[in-house]
Short mmCIF file of N, CA and C in Angstrom, two decimals:
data_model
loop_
_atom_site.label_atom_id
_atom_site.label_comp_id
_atom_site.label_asym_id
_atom_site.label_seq_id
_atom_site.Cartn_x
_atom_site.Cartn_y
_atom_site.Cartn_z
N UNK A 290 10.75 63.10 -8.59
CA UNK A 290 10.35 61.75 -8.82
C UNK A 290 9.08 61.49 -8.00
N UNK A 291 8.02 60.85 -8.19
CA UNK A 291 6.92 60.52 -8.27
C UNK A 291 7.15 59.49 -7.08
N UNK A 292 6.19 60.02 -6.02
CA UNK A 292 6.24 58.86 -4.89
C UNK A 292 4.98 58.07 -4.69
N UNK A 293 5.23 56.28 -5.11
CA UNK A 293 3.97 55.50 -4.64
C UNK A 293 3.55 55.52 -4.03
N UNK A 294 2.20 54.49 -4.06
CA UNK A 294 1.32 54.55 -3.02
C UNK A 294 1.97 53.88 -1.67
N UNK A 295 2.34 53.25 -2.03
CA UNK A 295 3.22 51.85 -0.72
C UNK A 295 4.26 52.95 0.17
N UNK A 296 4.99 53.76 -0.44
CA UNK A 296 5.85 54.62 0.08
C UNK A 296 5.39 55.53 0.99
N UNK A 297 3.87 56.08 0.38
CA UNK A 297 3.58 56.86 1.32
C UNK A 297 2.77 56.35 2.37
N UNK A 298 2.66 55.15 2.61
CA UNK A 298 1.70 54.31 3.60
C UNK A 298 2.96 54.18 4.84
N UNK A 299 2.52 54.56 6.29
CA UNK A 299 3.09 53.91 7.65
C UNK A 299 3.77 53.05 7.51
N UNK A 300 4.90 52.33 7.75
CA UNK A 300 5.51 50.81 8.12
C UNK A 300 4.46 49.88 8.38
N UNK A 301 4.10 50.05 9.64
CA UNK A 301 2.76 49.48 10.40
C UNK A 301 1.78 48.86 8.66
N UNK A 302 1.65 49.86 8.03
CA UNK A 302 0.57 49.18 6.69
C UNK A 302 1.34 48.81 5.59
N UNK A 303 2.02 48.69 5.74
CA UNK A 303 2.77 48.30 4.57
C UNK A 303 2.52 46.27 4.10
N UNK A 304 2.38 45.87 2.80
CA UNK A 304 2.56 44.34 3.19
C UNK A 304 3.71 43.88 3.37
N UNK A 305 3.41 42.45 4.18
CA UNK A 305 4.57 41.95 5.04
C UNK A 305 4.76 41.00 4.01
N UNK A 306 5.93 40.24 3.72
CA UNK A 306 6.47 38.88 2.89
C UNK A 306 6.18 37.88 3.75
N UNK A 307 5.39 37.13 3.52
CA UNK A 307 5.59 35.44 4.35
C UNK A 307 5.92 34.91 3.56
N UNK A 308 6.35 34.07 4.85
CA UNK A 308 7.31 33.08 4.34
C UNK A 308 6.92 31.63 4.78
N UNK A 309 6.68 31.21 2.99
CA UNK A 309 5.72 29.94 3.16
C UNK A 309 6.15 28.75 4.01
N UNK A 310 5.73 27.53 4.11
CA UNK A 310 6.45 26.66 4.58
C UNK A 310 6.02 25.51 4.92
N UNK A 311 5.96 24.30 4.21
CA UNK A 311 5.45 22.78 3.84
C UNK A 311 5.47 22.28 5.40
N UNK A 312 4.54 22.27 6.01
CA UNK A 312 4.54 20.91 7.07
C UNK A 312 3.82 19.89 6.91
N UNK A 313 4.61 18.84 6.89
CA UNK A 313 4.31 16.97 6.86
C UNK A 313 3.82 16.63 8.16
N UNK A 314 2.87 15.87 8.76
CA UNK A 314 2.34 14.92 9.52
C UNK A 314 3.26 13.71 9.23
N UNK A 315 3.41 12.91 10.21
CA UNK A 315 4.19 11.27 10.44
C UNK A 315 3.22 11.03 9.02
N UNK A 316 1.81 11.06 8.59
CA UNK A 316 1.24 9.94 8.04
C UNK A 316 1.37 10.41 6.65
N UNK A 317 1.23 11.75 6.39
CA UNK A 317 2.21 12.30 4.94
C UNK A 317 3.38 11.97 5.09
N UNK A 318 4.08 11.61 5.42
CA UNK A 318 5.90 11.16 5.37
C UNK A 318 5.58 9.95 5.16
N UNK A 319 4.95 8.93 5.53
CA UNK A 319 4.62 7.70 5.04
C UNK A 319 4.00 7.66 4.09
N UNK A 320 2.79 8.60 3.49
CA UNK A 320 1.66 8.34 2.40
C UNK A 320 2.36 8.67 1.14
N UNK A 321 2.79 9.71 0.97
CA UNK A 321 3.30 10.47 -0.23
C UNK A 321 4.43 9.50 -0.82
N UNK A 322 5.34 8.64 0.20
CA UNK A 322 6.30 7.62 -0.60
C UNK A 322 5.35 6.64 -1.20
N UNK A 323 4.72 6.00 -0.44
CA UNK A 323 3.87 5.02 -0.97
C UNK A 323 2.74 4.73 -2.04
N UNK A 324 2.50 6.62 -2.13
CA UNK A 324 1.52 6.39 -3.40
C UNK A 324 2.43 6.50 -4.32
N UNK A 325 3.89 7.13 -4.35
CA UNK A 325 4.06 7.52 -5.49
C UNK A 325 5.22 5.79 -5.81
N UNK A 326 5.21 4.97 -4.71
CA UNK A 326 5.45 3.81 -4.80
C UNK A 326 4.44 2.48 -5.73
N UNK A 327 3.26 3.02 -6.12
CA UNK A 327 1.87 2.42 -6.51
C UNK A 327 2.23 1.96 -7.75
N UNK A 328 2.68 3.20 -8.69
CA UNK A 328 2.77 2.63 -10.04
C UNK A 328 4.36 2.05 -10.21
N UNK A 329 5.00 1.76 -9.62
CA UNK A 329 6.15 0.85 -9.67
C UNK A 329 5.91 -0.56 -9.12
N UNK A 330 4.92 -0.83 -8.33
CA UNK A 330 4.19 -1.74 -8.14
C UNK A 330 3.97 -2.65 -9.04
N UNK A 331 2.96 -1.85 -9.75
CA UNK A 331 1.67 -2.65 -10.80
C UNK A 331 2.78 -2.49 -11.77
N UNK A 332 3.85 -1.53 -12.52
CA UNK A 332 4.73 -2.07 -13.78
C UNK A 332 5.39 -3.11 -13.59
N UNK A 333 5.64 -3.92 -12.21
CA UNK A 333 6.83 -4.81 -11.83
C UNK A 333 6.01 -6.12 -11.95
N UNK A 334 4.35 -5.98 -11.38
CA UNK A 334 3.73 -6.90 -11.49
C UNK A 334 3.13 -8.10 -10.51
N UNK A 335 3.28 -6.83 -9.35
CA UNK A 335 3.25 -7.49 -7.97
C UNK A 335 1.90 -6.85 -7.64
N UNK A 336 1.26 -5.88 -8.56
CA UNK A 336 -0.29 -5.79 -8.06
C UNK A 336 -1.73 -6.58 -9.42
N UNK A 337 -0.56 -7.75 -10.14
CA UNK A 337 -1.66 -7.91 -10.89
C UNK A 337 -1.89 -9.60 -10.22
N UNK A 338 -2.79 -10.01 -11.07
CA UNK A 338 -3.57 -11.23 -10.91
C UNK A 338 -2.07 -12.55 -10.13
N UNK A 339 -2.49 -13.45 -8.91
CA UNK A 339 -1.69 -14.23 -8.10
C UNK A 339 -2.58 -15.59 -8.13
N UNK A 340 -2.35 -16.15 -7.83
CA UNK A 340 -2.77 -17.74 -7.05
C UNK A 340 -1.67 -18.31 -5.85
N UNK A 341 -2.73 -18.66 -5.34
CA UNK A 341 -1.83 -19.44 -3.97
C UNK A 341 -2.21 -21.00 -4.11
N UNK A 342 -1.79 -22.07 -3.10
CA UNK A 342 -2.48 -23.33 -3.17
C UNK A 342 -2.78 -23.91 -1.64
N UNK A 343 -3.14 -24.28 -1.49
CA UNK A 343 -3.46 -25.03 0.55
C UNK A 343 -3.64 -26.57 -0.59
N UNK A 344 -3.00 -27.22 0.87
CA UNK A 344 -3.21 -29.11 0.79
C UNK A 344 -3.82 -29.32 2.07
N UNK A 345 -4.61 -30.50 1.72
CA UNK A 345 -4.95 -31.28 3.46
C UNK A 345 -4.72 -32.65 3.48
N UNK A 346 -4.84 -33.50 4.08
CA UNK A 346 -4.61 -34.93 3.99
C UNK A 346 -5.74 -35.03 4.93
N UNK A 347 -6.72 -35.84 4.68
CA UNK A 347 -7.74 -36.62 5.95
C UNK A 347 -8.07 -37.92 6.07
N UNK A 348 -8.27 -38.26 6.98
CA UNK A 348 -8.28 -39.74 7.55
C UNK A 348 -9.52 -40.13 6.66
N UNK A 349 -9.73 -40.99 5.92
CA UNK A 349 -10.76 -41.52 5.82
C UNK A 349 -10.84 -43.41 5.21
N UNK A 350 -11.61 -43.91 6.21
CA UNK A 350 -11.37 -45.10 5.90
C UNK A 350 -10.27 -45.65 6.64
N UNK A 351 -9.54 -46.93 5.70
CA UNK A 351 -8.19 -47.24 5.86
C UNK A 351 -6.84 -46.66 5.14
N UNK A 352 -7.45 -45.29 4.57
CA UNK A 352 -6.40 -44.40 3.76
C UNK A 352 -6.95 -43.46 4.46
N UNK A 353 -6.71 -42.41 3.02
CA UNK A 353 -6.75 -41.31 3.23
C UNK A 353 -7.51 -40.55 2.20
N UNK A 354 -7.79 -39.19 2.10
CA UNK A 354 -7.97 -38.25 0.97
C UNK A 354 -7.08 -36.89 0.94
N UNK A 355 -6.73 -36.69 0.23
CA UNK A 355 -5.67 -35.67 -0.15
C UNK A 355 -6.91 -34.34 -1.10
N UNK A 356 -6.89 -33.24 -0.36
CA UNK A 356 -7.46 -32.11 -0.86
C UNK A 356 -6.72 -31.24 -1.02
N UNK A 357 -6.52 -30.75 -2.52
CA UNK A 357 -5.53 -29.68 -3.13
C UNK A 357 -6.78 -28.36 -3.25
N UNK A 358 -6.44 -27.14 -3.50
CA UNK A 358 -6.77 -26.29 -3.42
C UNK A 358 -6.13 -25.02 -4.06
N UNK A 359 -6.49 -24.40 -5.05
CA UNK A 359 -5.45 -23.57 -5.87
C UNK A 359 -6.57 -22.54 -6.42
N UNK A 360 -6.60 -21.52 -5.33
CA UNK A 360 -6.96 -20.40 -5.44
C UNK A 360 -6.77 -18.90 -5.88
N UNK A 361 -7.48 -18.27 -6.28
CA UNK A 361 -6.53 -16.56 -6.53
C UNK A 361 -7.10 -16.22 -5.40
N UNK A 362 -5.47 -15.74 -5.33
CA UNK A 362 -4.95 -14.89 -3.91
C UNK A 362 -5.52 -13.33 -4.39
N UNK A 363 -5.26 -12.94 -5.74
CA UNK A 363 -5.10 -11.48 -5.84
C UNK A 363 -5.92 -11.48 -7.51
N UNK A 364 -6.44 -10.61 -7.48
CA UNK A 364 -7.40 -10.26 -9.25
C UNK A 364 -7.92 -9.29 -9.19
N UNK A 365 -8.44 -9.02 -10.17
CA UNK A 365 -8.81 -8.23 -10.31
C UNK A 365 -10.20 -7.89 -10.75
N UNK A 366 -10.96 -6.54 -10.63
CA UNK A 366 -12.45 -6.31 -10.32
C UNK A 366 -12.68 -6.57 -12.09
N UNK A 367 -13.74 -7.64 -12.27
CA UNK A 367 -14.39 -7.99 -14.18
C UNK A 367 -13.13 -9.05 -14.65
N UNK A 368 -12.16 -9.40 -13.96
CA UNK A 368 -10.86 -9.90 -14.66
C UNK A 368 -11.30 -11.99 -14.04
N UNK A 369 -11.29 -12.71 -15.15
CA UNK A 369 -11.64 -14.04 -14.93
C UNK A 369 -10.11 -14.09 -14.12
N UNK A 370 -10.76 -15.41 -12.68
CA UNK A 370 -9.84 -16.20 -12.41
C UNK A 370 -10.64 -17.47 -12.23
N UNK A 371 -9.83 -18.20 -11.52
CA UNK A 371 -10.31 -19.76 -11.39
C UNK A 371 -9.71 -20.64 -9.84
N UNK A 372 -11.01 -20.84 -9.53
CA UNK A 372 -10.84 -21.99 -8.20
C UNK A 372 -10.38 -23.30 -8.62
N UNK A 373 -9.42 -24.02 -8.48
CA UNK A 373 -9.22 -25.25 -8.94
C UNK A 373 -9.18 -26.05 -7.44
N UNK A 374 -10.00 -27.48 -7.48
CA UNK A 374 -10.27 -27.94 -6.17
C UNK A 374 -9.81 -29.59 -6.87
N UNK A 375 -9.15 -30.15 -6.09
CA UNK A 375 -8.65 -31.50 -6.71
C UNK A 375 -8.97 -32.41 -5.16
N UNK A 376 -9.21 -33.66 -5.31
CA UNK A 376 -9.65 -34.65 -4.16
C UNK A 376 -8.69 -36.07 -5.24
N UNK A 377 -7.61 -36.31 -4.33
CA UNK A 377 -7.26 -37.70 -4.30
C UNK A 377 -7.68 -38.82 -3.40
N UNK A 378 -7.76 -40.16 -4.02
CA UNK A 378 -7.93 -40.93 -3.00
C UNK A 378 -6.83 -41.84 -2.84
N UNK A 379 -6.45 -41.82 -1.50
CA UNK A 379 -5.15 -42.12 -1.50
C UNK A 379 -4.99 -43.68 -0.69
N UNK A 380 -6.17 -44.02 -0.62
CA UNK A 380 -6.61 -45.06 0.15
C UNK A 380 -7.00 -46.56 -0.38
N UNK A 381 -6.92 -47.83 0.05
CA UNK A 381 -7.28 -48.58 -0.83
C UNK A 381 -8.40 -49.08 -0.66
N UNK A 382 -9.40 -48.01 -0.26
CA UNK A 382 -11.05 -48.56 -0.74
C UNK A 382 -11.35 -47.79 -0.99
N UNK A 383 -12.58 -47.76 -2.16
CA UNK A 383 -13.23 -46.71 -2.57
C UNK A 383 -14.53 -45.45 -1.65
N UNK A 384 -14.09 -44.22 -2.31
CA UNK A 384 -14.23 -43.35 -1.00
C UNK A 384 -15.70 -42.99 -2.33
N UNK A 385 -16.94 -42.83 -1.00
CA UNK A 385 -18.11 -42.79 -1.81
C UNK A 385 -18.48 -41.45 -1.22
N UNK A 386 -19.82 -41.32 -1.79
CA UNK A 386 -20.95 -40.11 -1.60
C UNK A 386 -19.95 -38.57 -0.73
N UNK A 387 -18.69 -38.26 -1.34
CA UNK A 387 -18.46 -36.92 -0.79
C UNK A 387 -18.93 -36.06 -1.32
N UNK A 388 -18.60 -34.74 -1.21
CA UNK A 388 -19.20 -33.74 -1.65
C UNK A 388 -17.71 -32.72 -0.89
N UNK A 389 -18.21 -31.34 -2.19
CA UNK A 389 -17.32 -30.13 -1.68
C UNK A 389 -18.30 -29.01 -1.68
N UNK A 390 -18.15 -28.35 -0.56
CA UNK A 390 -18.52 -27.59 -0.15
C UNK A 390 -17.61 -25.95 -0.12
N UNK A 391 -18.56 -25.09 -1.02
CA UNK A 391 -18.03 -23.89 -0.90
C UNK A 391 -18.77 -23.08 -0.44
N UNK A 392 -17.88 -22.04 0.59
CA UNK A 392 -19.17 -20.95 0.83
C UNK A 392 -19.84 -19.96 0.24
N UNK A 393 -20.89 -19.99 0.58
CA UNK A 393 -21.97 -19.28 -0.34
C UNK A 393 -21.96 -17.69 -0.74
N UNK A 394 -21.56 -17.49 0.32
CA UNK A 394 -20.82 -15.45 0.71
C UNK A 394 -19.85 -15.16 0.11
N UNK A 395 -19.10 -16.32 -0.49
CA UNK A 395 -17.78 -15.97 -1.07
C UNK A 395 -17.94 -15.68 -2.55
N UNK A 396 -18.95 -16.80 -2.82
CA UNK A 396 -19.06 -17.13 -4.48
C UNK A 396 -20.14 -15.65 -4.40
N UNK A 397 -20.95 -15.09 -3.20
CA UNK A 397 -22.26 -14.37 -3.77
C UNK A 397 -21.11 -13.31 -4.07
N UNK A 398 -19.69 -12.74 -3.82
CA UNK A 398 -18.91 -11.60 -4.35
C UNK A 398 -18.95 -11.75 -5.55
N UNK A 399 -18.78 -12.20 -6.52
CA UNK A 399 -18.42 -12.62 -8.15
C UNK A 399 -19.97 -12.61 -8.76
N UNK A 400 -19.89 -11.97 -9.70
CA UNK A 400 -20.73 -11.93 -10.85
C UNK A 400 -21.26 -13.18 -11.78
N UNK A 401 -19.91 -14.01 -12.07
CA UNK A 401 -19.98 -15.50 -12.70
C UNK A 401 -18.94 -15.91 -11.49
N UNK A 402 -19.83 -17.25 -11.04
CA UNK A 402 -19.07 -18.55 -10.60
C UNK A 402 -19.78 -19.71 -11.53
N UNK A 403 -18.90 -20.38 -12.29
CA UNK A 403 -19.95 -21.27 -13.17
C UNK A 403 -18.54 -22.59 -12.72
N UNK A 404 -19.09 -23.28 -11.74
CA UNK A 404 -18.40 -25.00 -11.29
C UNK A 404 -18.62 -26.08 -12.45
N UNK A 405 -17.97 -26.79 -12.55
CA UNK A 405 -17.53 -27.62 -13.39
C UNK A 405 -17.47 -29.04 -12.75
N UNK A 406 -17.71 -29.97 -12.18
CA UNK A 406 -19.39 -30.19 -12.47
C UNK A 406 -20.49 -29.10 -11.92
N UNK A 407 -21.55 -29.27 -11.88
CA UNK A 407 -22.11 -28.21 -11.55
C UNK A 407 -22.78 -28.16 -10.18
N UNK A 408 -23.17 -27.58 -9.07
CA UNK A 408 -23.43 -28.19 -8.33
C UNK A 408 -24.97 -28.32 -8.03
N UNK A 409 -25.34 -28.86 -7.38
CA UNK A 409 -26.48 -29.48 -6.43
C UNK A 409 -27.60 -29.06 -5.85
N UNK A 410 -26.89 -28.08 -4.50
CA UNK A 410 -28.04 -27.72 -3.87
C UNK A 410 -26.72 -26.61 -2.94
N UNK A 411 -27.70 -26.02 -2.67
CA UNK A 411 -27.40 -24.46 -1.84
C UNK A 411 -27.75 -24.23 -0.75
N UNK A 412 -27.46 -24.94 -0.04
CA UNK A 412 -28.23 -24.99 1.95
C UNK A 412 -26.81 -24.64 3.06
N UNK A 413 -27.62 -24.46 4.01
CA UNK A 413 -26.79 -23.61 5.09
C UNK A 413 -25.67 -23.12 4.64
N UNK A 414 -25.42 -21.84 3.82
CA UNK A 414 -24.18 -21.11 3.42
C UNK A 414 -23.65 -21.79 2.87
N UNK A 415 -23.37 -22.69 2.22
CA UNK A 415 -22.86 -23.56 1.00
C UNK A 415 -23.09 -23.84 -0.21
N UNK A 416 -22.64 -23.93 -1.08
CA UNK A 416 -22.64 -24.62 -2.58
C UNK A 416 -22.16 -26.25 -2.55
N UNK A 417 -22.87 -27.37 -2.76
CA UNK A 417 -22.60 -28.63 -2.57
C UNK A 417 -22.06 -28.92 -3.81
N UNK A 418 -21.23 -29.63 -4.23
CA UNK A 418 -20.80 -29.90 -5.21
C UNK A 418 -20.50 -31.48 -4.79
N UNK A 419 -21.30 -32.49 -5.70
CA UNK A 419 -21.10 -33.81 -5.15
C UNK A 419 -20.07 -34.41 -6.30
N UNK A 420 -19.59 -35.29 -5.37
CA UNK A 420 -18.41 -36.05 -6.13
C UNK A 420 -17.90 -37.16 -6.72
N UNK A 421 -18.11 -37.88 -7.72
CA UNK A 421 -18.18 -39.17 -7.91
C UNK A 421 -17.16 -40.43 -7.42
N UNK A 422 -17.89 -41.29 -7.32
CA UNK A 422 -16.86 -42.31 -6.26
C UNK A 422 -15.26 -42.45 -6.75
N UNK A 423 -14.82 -42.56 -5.61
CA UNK A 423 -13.36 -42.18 -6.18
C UNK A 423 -12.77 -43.88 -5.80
N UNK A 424 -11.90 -44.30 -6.75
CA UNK A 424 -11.76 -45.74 -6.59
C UNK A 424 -10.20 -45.56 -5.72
N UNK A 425 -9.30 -46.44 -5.53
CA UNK A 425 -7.91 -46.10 -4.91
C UNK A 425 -7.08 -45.49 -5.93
N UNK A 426 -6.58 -44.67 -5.73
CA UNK A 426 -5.98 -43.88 -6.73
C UNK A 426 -5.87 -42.96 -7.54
N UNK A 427 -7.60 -42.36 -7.48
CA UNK A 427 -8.31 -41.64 -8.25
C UNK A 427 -8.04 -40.48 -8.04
N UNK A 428 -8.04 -39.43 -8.66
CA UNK A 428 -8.49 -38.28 -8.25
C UNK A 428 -9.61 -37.75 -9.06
N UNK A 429 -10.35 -36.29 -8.66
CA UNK A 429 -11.58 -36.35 -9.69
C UNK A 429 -10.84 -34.32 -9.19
N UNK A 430 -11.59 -33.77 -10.04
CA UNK A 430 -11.69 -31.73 -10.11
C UNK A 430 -13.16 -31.00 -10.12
N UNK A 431 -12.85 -30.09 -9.25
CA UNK A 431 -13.86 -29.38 -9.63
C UNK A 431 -13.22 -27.82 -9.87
N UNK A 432 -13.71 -27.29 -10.76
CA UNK A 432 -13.47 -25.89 -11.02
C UNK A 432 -14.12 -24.84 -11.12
N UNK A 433 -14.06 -23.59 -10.66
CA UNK A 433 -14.80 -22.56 -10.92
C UNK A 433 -14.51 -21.63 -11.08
N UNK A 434 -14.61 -21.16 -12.43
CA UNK A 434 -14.91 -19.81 -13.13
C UNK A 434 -15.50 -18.47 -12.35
N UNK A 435 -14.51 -17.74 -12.04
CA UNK A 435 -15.03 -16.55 -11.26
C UNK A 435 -14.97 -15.04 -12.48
N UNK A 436 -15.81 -14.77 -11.63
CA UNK A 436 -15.53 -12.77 -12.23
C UNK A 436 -15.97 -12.25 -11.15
N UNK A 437 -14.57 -11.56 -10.76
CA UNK A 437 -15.36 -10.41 -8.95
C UNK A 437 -16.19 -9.35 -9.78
N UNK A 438 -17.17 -9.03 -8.57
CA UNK A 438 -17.84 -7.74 -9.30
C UNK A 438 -17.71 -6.78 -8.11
N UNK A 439 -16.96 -7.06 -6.93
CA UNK A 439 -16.28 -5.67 -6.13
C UNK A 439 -15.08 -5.94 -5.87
N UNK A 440 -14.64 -5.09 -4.93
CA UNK A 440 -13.37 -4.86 -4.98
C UNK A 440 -13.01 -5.27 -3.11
N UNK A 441 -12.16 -5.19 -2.94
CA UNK A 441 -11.40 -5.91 -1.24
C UNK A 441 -11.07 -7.21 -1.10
N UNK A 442 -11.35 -7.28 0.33
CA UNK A 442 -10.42 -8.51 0.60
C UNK A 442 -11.67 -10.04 0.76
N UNK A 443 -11.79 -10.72 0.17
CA UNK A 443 -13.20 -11.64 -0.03
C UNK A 443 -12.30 -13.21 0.74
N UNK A 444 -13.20 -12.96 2.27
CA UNK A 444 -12.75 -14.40 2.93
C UNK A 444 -13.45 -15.73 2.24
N UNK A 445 -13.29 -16.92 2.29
CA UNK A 445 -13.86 -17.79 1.84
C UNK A 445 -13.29 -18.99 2.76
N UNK A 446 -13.92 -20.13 2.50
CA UNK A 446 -13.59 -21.19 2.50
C UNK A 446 -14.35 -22.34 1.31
N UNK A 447 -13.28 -23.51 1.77
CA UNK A 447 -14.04 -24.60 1.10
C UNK A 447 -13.88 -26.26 1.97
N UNK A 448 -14.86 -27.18 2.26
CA UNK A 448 -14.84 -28.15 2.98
C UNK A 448 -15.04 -29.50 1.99
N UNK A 449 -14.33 -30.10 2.63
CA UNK A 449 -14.71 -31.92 2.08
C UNK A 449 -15.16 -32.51 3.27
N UNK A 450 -16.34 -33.55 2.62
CA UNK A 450 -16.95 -34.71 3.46
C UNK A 450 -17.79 -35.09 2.90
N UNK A 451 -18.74 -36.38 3.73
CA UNK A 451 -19.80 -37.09 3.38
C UNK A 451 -20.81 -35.79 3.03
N UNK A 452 -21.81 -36.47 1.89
CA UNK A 452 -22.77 -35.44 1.62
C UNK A 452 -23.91 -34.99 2.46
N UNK A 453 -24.09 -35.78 3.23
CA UNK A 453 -25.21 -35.44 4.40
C UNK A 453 -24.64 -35.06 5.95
N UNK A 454 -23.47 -35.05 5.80
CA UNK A 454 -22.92 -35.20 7.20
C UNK A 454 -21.62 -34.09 7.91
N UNK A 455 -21.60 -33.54 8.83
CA UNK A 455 -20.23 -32.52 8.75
C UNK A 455 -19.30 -33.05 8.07
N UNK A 456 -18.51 -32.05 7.66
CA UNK A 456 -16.74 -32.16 6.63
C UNK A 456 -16.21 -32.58 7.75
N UNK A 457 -15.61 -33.31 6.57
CA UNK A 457 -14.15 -33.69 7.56
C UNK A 457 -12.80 -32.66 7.54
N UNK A 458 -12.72 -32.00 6.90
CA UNK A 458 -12.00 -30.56 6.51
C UNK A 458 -12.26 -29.45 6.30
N UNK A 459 -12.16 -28.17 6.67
CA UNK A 459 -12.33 -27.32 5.78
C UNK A 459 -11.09 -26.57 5.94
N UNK A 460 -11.03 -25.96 5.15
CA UNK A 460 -9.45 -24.96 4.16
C UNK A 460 -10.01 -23.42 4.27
N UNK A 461 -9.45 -22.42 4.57
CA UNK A 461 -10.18 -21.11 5.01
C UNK A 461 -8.95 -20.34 3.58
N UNK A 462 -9.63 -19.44 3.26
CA UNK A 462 -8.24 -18.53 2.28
C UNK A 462 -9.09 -17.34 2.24
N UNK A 463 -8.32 -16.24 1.56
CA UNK A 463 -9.25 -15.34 1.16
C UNK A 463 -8.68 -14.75 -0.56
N UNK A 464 -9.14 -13.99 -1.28
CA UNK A 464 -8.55 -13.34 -2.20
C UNK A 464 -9.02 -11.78 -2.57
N UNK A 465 -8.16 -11.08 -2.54
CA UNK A 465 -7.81 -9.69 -2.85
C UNK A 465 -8.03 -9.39 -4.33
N UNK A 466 -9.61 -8.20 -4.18
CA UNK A 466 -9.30 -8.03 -5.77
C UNK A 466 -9.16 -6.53 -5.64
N UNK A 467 -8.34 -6.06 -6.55
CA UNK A 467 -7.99 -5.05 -6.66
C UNK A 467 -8.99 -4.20 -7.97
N UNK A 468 -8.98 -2.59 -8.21
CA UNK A 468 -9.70 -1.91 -9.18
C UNK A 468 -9.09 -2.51 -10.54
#
């Protein structure tokens, strides 16, 4: 019988079997659940488009003004959402010359911000959006039409007050857009 090559080679040269063997890092034992946690996520519906809302109440006058705020929390990158900004007057005299103020860094993330009325003027990091006199009882809206054109976490705010003069509020949020 015919003796191989391997047979007739030393021990010493012969090949050895290894023996393979998977080692995880702490941050692979955490990563590998979580990505493969990703698409159970987004089928359930907890990574698509959200809104949140903030309220304020401010002194003004012998009332008050009530500022609602109903923002997306979460959207997505080309996917329309919408700022909805509401001002009551909750007071019994009429509340004049305000204005809302959004910041300018927030809206420059989005591709389209188109406000509803439209606004004004664009000075120190703001978008002015002025507001028509609000009688007791009134409320008036402003809205804006977004499309993100990147992706992360986009801080913002938005302020109420006289139009020439510091806010008497501002409301801080941010929203998350995802790919």
């Amino acid at each position: 019988m015919p003796r191989t090559a391997a047979a007739n080679q030393p021990p010493h040269h012969r090949a050895r079997a290894y023996q393979r063997v998977v080692r995880l890092g702490w941050l692979e034992w955490i990563g590998i659940p979580a990505l493969a946690l990703l698409p159970l996520l987004a089928l359930a519906g907890w990574l698509g488009p959200a809104s949140q809302r903030l309220e304020a109440t401010v002194p003004h006058g012998a009332g008050a003004l009530k500022l609602e705020v109903s923002y997306p929390s979460r959207t997505r990158h080309k996917a329309g959402s919408e700022l909805a900004i509401q001002v009551t007057n909750s007071g019994p005299d009429e509340a004049r010359d305000l204005a809302i103020g959004i910041e300018d860094a927030y809206l420059a993330h989005f591709s389209r911000a188109d406000a509803l009325p439209t606004a004004d003027a664009v000075a120190a990091g703001r978008v002015r959006v002025p507001l028509p006199p609000l009688r007791a009882g009134d409320s008036t809206a402003v809205r804006v039409r977004l499309e993100a054109d990147g992706w992360g976490r986009l801080p913002g705010w938005i302020e109420l007050g006289p139009r020439e003069r510091p806010a008497l509020t501002r409301q801080h949020f941010s929203t998350l857009v995802l790919p």
